[in-house]
Amino acid sequence: MQFRLLASDNKTKARCGEITTNHGLIPTPAFMPVGTQATVKTLTPLQLQETEAHALLCNAYHLYLRPGHEVVKKLGGLHKFMKWDRSIITDSGGYQVFSLERLTKVTDDGVEFQSPIDGSRRFLNPEIVMDIQHALGADIIMAFDECLPYPCEKDRVRQSMYRTVKWANRCLKAHNSDDQELFAIVQGSVFKDIREECTDRLVEMEFNGYAIGGLSVGEGNLLMNEVLEYTTPRLPENKPRYLMGVGFPLDILDGIEHGIDLFDCVIPTRNGRNGCAFTSNGKLKIRNSCYKTDERPIDKNCHCYACKNFSRAYIRHLLTSNEILGLSLMSLHNICFFENMMKKARQSIIEGNFLNFKSKFLSLQ
Ligand SMILES: Nc1cc(N)c2c(=O)[nH][nH]c(=O)c2c1
């Protein structure tokens, strides 16, 4: 992997660059649609390419449970399996496994739990998680971490951070693939001293890139910004920074302002399927009866397939009739909206007017 910085904003920490993996170039700052089970729900790989998404996030935990990482490996790895020839990141499963109700036991060695799919007893630890991600074959893989809910007692957060650091070290030792880059995940909830210690310990270990985890878990935009304010500057400038699970346009543009390079979130696809369209004039609830005979596109400033071919009335009809095409058109439009926002943000950083772009963009949201 290569990471090249192309421009830095002189009024903020925003920066524009390029991550090059074995599956092409990711212009940064970049937004990654989420393809949890090796698919971005309701969209074909060709449709996804048309959104100009350059990377996807797939989920190692879910793919380990079904169809199994060995199955994916046998079938040629994730890129071939899902026919996506651009970059893929897999998250390690820490986030998913710790949000399970049926989480039976957590020790410093790993996590024992019951599969929500077939009830079988399962065990994950850093070495197993690395085997899983090596088998899936993503271009960028994540260290196994413990992501705590928000809020959480400071002592619990500190103990969890030490576990995340130990697990990151075990992942580094188990990482034996030259074709895949390993990113560590910084934890520490909303406690400055714990976040700073976690960041410094992980930076000492020299990963290929660094994710900031434990955010977008209900802490809110203000606390997210506080954490980014003191965490991001401690990360190496010459390596990619990835803010996991973020977010709404406001959160993403705030993250860019702090110098974040990569984002992923289910918001455009999940909210799209629920009838919420992002547009250049704010959110639009397409199921609203006021759109029943509205012949306009979702967004007149959008050039996506949905906006070029269909009316708000038609898409509303599809959704109210539970037609699958409605889900697909809304997902397609929202991903195009996010990717277009990222393209404009990158351009504004190069032109030296990111803050003007950000305030104008958000004033219309
Ligand atoms: N909001 C978040 C989304 C995520 N996919 C993750 C994750 O995969 N790991 N660790 C995290 O802390 C985390 C936070």
Short mmCIF file of C-alpha atoms and ligand atoms in Angstrom, two decimals:
data_model
loop_
_atom_site.label_atom_id
_atom_site.label_comp_id
_atom_site.label_asym_id
_atom_site.label_seq_id
_atom_site.Cartn_x
_atom_site.Cartn_y
_atom_site.Cartn_z
CA MET A 1 0.00 0.00 0.00
CA GLN A 2 1.11 3.55 -0.69
CA PHE A 3 -0.29 6.72 0.87
CA ARG A 4 0.46 9.96 -0.93
CA LEU A 5 -0.54 13.40 0.41
CA LEU A 6 -1.54 15.76 -2.43
CA ALA A 7 -2.69 18.87 -0.57
CA SER A 8 -3.25 20.18 2.95
CA ASP A 9 -5.66 22.94 3.93
CA ASN A 10 -3.85 25.94 5.47
CA LYS A 11 -6.72 26.84 7.83
CA THR A 12 -7.60 23.37 9.14
CA LYS A 13 -6.09 19.86 9.45
CA ALA A 14 -7.97 18.76 6.31
CA ARG A 15 -5.83 16.94 3.74
CA CYS A 16 -6.29 15.34 0.37
CA GLY A 17 -4.37 12.28 -0.79
CA GLU A 18 -4.36 8.88 -2.46
CA ILE A 19 -4.20 5.40 -0.96
CA THR A 20 -3.02 2.84 -3.52
CA THR A 21 -3.82 -0.82 -2.78
CA ASN A 22 -3.51 -3.95 -4.97
CA HIS A 23 -7.00 -3.11 -6.22
CA GLY A 24 -6.46 0.45 -7.28
CA LEU A 25 -6.44 3.97 -6.00
CA ILE A 26 -8.61 5.43 -3.23
CA PRO A 27 -8.76 9.24 -3.47
CA THR A 28 -8.95 10.60 0.08
CA PRO A 29 -10.85 11.81 2.00
CA ALA A 30 -12.97 8.82 0.96
CA PHE A 31 -16.33 7.43 1.99
CA MET A 32 -16.81 3.64 1.93
CA PRO A 33 -20.28 2.13 1.55
CA VAL A 34 -20.82 -0.80 3.90
CA GLY A 35 -21.10 -4.27 2.37
CA THR A 36 -21.48 -6.27 5.59
CA GLN A 37 -22.17 -9.69 4.04
CA ALA A 38 -20.16 -9.18 0.84
CA THR A 39 -22.87 -7.06 -0.72
CA VAL A 40 -23.99 -3.46 -0.41
CA LYS A 41 -27.65 -4.23 0.08
CA THR A 42 -29.81 -4.00 -3.09
CA LEU A 43 -26.95 -2.86 -5.37
CA THR A 44 -24.94 -4.74 -8.00
CA PRO A 45 -21.16 -4.20 -8.21
CA LEU A 46 -21.72 -2.36 -11.52
CA GLN A 47 -24.17 0.05 -9.89
CA LEU A 48 -21.68 0.55 -7.06
CA GLN A 49 -18.90 1.39 -9.49
CA GLU A 50 -21.17 4.05 -11.02
CA THR A 51 -21.41 5.75 -7.62
CA GLU A 52 -17.61 6.28 -7.85
CA ALA A 53 -17.08 4.47 -4.54
CA HIS A 54 -13.44 3.36 -4.60
CA ALA A 55 -13.55 1.05 -1.57
CA LEU A 56 -16.09 -0.96 0.44
CA LEU A 57 -16.19 -2.11 4.02
CA CYS A 58 -17.07 -5.78 4.53
CA ASN A 59 -17.47 -7.48 7.87
CA ALA A 60 -15.14 -10.32 8.86
CA TYR A 61 -17.38 -11.38 11.76
CA HIS A 62 -20.47 -11.91 9.62
CA LEU A 63 -18.53 -13.62 6.80
CA TYR A 64 -16.80 -15.91 9.34
CA LEU A 65 -20.21 -17.01 10.62
CA ARG A 66 -21.67 -17.34 7.12
CA PRO A 67 -20.59 -18.64 4.58
CA GLY A 68 -17.27 -19.07 6.46
CA HIS A 69 -13.89 -17.50 5.63
CA GLU A 70 -12.54 -20.81 4.32
CA VAL A 71 -15.42 -20.99 1.81
CA VAL A 72 -14.64 -17.46 0.57
CA LYS A 73 -10.94 -18.34 0.37
CA LYS A 74 -11.69 -21.54 -1.58
CA LEU A 75 -13.75 -19.49 -4.04
CA GLY A 76 -10.87 -17.10 -4.69
CA GLY A 77 -11.28 -14.51 -1.94
CA LEU A 78 -13.70 -11.64 -1.37
CA HIS A 79 -12.97 -9.65 -4.55
CA LYS A 80 -13.75 -12.62 -6.80
CA PHE A 81 -16.57 -13.88 -4.56
CA MET A 82 -18.49 -10.59 -4.74
CA LYS A 83 -17.16 -9.42 -8.12
CA TRP A 84 -15.77 -6.16 -6.74
CA ASP A 85 -12.41 -5.33 -8.29
CA ARG A 86 -11.70 -2.16 -6.34
CA SER A 87 -10.43 -1.96 -2.74
CA ILE A 88 -11.98 -3.73 0.23
CA ILE A 89 -11.47 -3.16 3.95
CA THR A 90 -12.68 -5.73 6.48
CA ASP A 91 -13.38 -4.76 10.06
CA SER A 92 -12.21 -7.37 12.53
CA GLY A 93 -15.42 -8.20 14.31
CA GLY A 94 -14.57 -6.64 17.67
CA TYR A 95 -17.38 -4.15 17.29
CA GLN A 96 -19.94 -6.79 16.33
CA VAL A 97 -19.00 -9.42 18.85
CA PHE A 98 -19.03 -6.97 21.77
CA SER A 99 -22.49 -5.77 20.83
CA LEU A 100 -23.88 -9.31 21.02
CA GLU A 101 -26.39 -10.07 23.77
CA ARG A 102 -25.19 -13.68 23.86
CA LEU A 103 -21.61 -12.73 24.61
CA THR A 104 -20.64 -15.36 27.17
CA LYS A 105 -17.04 -14.76 28.18
CA VAL A 106 -14.34 -12.15 27.57
CA THR A 107 -10.78 -12.79 28.80
CA ASP A 108 -7.41 -11.37 27.81
CA ASP A 109 -7.09 -14.32 25.45
CA GLY A 110 -10.27 -13.67 23.50
CA VAL A 111 -14.04 -13.75 23.31
CA GLU A 112 -16.37 -16.73 23.60
CA PHE A 113 -19.90 -16.32 22.27
CA GLN A 114 -22.85 -18.12 20.80
CA SER A 115 -23.42 -17.71 17.08
CA PRO A 116 -26.67 -15.78 16.50
CA ILE A 117 -27.06 -17.78 13.28
CA ASP A 118 -26.95 -21.38 14.47
CA GLY A 119 -26.37 -21.13 18.23
CA SER A 120 -22.98 -22.85 17.95
CA ARG A 121 -20.32 -21.90 20.48
CA ARG A 122 -17.61 -19.77 18.93
CA PHE A 123 -14.31 -18.27 20.07
CA LEU A 124 -12.40 -15.34 18.57
CA ASN A 125 -9.00 -14.02 19.54
CA PRO A 126 -6.42 -11.87 17.69
CA GLU A 127 -4.74 -14.83 15.95
CA ILE A 128 -8.04 -16.32 14.77
CA VAL A 129 -9.29 -12.92 13.58
CA MET A 130 -6.12 -12.46 11.56
CA ASP A 131 -6.53 -15.92 10.00
CA ILE A 132 -10.10 -14.99 9.07
CA GLN A 133 -9.14 -11.67 7.46
CA HIS A 134 -6.13 -13.19 5.67
CA ALA A 135 -8.45 -15.84 4.21
CA LEU A 136 -11.06 -13.27 3.11
CA GLY A 137 -8.31 -11.36 1.30
CA ALA A 138 -9.29 -7.71 1.86
CA ASP A 139 -6.70 -5.09 0.92
CA ILE A 140 -6.81 -3.46 4.37
CA ILE A 141 -7.60 -5.41 7.52
CA MET A 142 -8.25 -4.25 11.07
CA ALA A 143 -6.74 -5.35 14.37
CA PHE A 144 -9.05 -7.09 16.85
CA ASP A 145 -10.25 -4.51 19.35
CA GLU A 146 -12.72 -4.13 22.18
CA CYS A 147 -15.25 -1.44 21.40
CA LEU A 148 -17.11 -0.37 24.54
CA PRO A 149 -20.59 1.17 24.63
CA TYR A 150 -21.00 4.85 25.53
CA PRO A 151 -21.04 5.95 28.33
CA CYS A 152 -18.67 3.70 30.23
CA GLU A 153 -16.83 3.89 33.58
CA LYS A 154 -13.29 5.27 33.25
CA ASP A 155 -11.63 2.28 34.97
CA ARG A 156 -13.43 -0.12 32.64
CA VAL A 157 -12.33 1.96 29.64
CA ARG A 158 -8.69 1.94 30.79
CA GLN A 159 -8.66 -1.84 31.30
CA SER A 160 -10.33 -2.31 27.91
CA MET A 161 -7.79 -0.04 26.25
CA TYR A 162 -4.89 -2.12 27.63
CA ARG A 163 -6.61 -5.23 26.22
CA THR A 164 -7.04 -3.55 22.82
CA VAL A 165 -3.34 -2.61 22.78
CA LYS A 166 -2.26 -6.15 23.74
CA TRP A 167 -4.57 -7.60 21.07
CA ALA A 168 -3.19 -5.19 18.48
CA ASN A 169 0.32 -6.40 19.25
CA ARG A 170 -0.79 -10.03 18.89
CA CYS A 171 -2.42 -9.15 15.54
CA LEU A 172 0.83 -7.54 14.36
CA LYS A 173 2.77 -10.68 15.29
CA ALA A 174 0.21 -12.89 13.51
CA HIS A 175 0.12 -10.68 10.40
CA ASN A 176 2.02 -12.61 7.75
CA SER A 177 0.49 -11.35 4.50
CA ASP A 178 2.46 -8.96 2.28
CA ASP A 179 -0.65 -8.29 0.18
CA GLN A 180 -2.71 -6.91 3.01
CA GLU A 181 -2.22 -3.82 5.15
CA LEU A 182 -2.97 -3.97 8.88
CA PHE A 183 -4.51 -0.97 10.63
CA ALA A 184 -4.73 -0.62 14.40
CA ILE A 185 -7.82 0.80 16.11
CA VAL A 186 -7.50 3.48 18.80
CA GLN A 187 -9.91 3.11 21.70
CA GLY A 188 -10.39 5.03 24.94
CA SER A 189 -13.97 6.26 24.80
CA VAL A 190 -14.13 9.98 25.65
CA PHE A 191 -11.20 10.11 28.11
CA LYS A 192 -8.30 12.23 26.84
CA ASP A 193 -5.55 10.58 28.87
CA ILE A 194 -6.66 7.07 27.89
CA ARG A 195 -7.05 7.98 24.20
CA GLU A 196 -3.60 9.61 24.16
CA GLU A 197 -1.94 6.63 25.86
CA CYS A 198 -3.66 4.21 23.47
CA THR A 199 -2.65 6.25 20.43
CA ASP A 200 0.99 6.56 21.53
CA ARG A 201 1.29 2.82 22.30
CA LEU A 202 -0.19 1.82 18.93
CA VAL A 203 1.93 4.34 16.99
CA GLU A 204 5.06 2.85 18.62
CA MET A 205 4.14 -0.53 17.08
CA GLU A 206 4.13 0.94 13.56
CA PHE A 207 0.97 -0.23 11.79
CA ASN A 208 0.22 0.53 8.13
CA GLY A 209 -2.56 2.89 9.18
CA TYR A 210 -4.69 3.87 12.16
CA ALA A 211 -8.43 3.80 12.79
CA ILE A 212 -10.21 5.76 15.49
CA GLY A 213 -12.79 3.43 16.96
CA GLY A 214 -15.26 3.71 19.81
CA LEU A 215 -17.00 6.69 18.24
CA SER A 216 -20.36 6.93 16.55
CA VAL A 217 -21.63 4.85 19.48
CA GLY A 218 -24.01 7.49 20.86
CA GLU A 219 -21.50 10.01 22.21
CA GLY A 220 -22.79 12.76 19.89
CA ASN A 221 -21.06 15.17 17.52
CA LEU A 222 -19.59 17.44 20.21
CA LEU A 223 -17.77 14.66 22.07
CA MET A 224 -16.70 13.07 18.78
CA ASN A 225 -15.04 16.36 17.81
CA GLU A 226 -13.37 16.64 21.21
CA VAL A 227 -11.88 13.15 20.85
CA LEU A 228 -10.68 13.89 17.30
CA GLU A 229 -9.17 17.22 18.45
CA TYR A 230 -6.68 15.52 20.76
CA THR A 231 -6.33 12.11 19.12
CA THR A 232 -5.74 12.81 15.42
CA PRO A 233 -2.64 15.05 15.85
CA ARG A 234 -0.88 12.16 17.66
CA LEU A 235 -1.27 9.90 14.63
CA PRO A 236 1.53 9.85 12.04
CA GLU A 237 0.92 12.31 9.18
CA ASN A 238 2.28 9.87 6.59
CA LYS A 239 -0.24 7.10 7.28
CA PRO A 240 -3.99 6.88 6.56
CA ARG A 241 -6.43 7.78 9.32
CA TYR A 242 -9.81 6.00 9.36
CA LEU A 243 -12.79 7.13 11.45
CA MET A 244 -14.95 4.02 11.83
CA GLY A 245 -18.73 4.09 11.54
CA VAL A 246 -19.02 7.77 10.64
CA GLY A 247 -21.44 9.14 9.70
CA PHE A 248 -23.84 11.89 8.76
CA PRO A 249 -22.53 14.65 6.45
CA LEU A 250 -21.86 16.94 9.44
CA ASP A 251 -19.78 14.27 11.21
CA ILE A 252 -17.85 13.40 8.05
CA LEU A 253 -17.02 17.04 7.23
CA ASP A 254 -15.98 17.59 10.86
CA GLY A 255 -13.77 14.50 10.58
CA ILE A 256 -12.19 15.80 7.38
CA GLU A 257 -11.49 19.10 9.15
CA HIS A 258 -9.58 17.15 11.82
CA GLY A 259 -7.47 15.37 9.18
CA ILE A 260 -9.34 12.09 8.78
CA ASP A 261 -8.88 10.28 5.44
CA LEU A 262 -11.35 7.35 5.46
CA PHE A 263 -14.96 6.98 6.57
CA ASP A 264 -17.56 4.21 6.47
CA CYS A 265 -21.19 4.21 7.51
CA VAL A 266 -24.49 2.43 6.87
CA ILE A 267 -26.39 5.75 6.97
CA PRO A 268 -26.76 6.32 3.18
CA THR A 269 -27.96 2.77 2.50
CA ARG A 270 -29.94 2.11 5.70
CA ASN A 271 -31.65 5.53 5.72
CA GLY A 272 -32.21 5.22 1.96
CA ARG A 273 -34.06 1.93 2.39
CA ASN A 274 -36.12 3.60 5.11
CA GLY A 275 -37.20 6.34 2.70
CA CYS A 276 -34.81 9.12 3.71
CA ALA A 277 -33.00 10.72 0.74
CA PHE A 278 -30.06 13.08 1.17
CA THR A 279 -30.25 16.01 -1.24
CA SER A 280 -28.42 19.28 -1.92
CA ASN A 281 -31.31 20.98 -0.07
CA GLY A 282 -31.48 18.74 2.96
CA LYS A 283 -33.11 15.42 3.76
CA LEU A 284 -36.28 14.35 1.96
CA LYS A 285 -38.71 11.78 3.40
CA ILE A 286 -39.91 10.33 0.12
CA ARG A 287 -42.81 8.38 1.65
CA ASN A 288 -44.45 11.70 2.57
CA SER A 289 -47.80 12.06 0.77
CA CYS A 290 -46.76 15.48 -0.54
CA TYR A 291 -44.58 13.65 -3.11
CA LYS A 292 -47.44 11.51 -4.44
CA THR A 293 -47.61 13.41 -7.75
CA ASP A 294 -44.23 15.13 -7.62
CA GLU A 295 -42.63 14.69 -11.06
CA ARG A 296 -39.27 16.16 -10.03
CA PRO A 297 -36.19 13.98 -9.43
CA ILE A 298 -35.11 13.37 -5.83
CA ASP A 299 -32.41 16.02 -6.36
CA LYS A 300 -32.17 18.20 -9.50
CA ASN A 301 -28.44 18.66 -8.84
CA CYS A 302 -27.76 14.92 -8.76
CA HIS A 303 -26.70 12.98 -11.88
CA CYS A 304 -27.28 9.47 -10.53
CA TYR A 305 -29.35 6.90 -12.42
CA ALA A 306 -32.28 7.35 -10.04
CA CYS A 307 -32.35 11.16 -10.44
CA LYS A 308 -31.82 11.03 -14.21
CA ASN A 309 -34.65 8.55 -14.84
CA PHE A 310 -37.30 8.59 -12.15
CA SER A 311 -39.62 11.00 -10.34
CA ARG A 312 -40.14 11.38 -6.62
CA ALA A 313 -43.70 10.14 -7.26
CA TYR A 314 -42.49 6.91 -8.82
CA ILE A 315 -39.89 6.18 -6.14
CA ARG A 316 -42.47 6.98 -3.45
CA HIS A 317 -44.88 4.55 -5.18
CA LEU A 318 -42.20 1.82 -5.18
CA LEU A 319 -41.44 2.27 -1.49
CA THR A 320 -45.07 2.44 -0.39
CA SER A 321 -45.71 -0.69 -2.48
CA ASN A 322 -42.73 -2.47 -0.89
CA GLU A 323 -41.12 -2.82 -4.29
CA ILE A 324 -37.43 -3.80 -4.06
CA LEU A 325 -36.52 -1.39 -6.87
CA GLY A 326 -37.40 1.48 -4.53
CA LEU A 327 -34.83 0.29 -1.99
CA SER A 328 -32.21 0.02 -4.71
CA LEU A 329 -32.85 3.47 -6.24
CA MET A 330 -32.78 5.16 -2.82
CA SER A 331 -29.54 3.39 -1.83
CA LEU A 332 -27.96 4.26 -5.17
CA HIS A 333 -28.92 7.91 -4.89
CA ASN A 334 -27.71 8.29 -1.30
CA ILE A 335 -24.34 6.68 -1.98
CA CYS A 336 -23.91 8.95 -5.00
CA PHE A 337 -24.77 11.91 -2.76
CA PHE A 338 -22.08 10.93 -0.23
CA GLU A 339 -19.48 10.18 -2.91
CA ASN A 340 -20.22 13.50 -4.60
CA MET A 341 -19.83 15.30 -1.25
CA MET A 342 -16.41 13.65 -0.82
CA LYS A 343 -15.36 14.62 -4.36
CA LYS A 344 -16.30 18.27 -3.70
CA ALA A 345 -14.53 18.18 -0.33
CA ARG A 346 -11.34 16.88 -1.96
CA GLN A 347 -11.52 19.59 -4.61
CA SER A 348 -12.08 22.29 -1.97
CA ILE A 349 -8.98 21.15 -0.06
CA ILE A 350 -6.90 21.37 -3.24
CA GLU A 351 -8.31 24.85 -3.94
CA GLY A 352 -7.65 25.95 -0.32
CA ASN A 353 -11.28 26.73 0.55
CA PHE A 354 -12.47 23.68 2.51
CA LEU A 355 -14.09 25.72 5.29
CA ASN A 356 -16.15 27.73 2.78
CA PHE A 357 -17.26 24.53 1.10
CA LYS A 358 -18.13 22.91 4.43
CA SER A 359 -20.20 25.82 5.75
CA LYS A 360 -22.04 26.30 2.41
CA PHE A 361 -22.73 22.56 2.07
CA LEU A 362 -24.01 22.20 5.63
CA SER A 363 -26.09 25.40 5.44
CA LEU A 364 -28.22 23.65 2.80
CA GLN A 365 -28.58 20.41 4.79
N1 LIG B 1 -18.53 2.98 15.20
C1 LIG B 1 -17.70 1.90 15.02
C2 LIG B 1 -17.90 1.10 13.91
C3 LIG B 1 -17.09 0.00 13.70
N2 LIG B 1 -17.32 -0.80 12.59
C4 LIG B 1 -16.06 -0.31 14.61
C5 LIG B 1 -15.19 -1.45 14.46
O1 LIG B 1 -15.32 -2.25 13.50
N3 LIG B 1 -14.24 -1.70 15.36
N4 LIG B 1 -14.06 -0.91 16.43
C6 LIG B 1 -14.82 0.18 16.64
O2 LIG B 1 -14.61 0.88 17.64
C7 LIG B 1 -15.87 0.52 15.72
C8 LIG B 1 -16.68 1.63 15.91
#
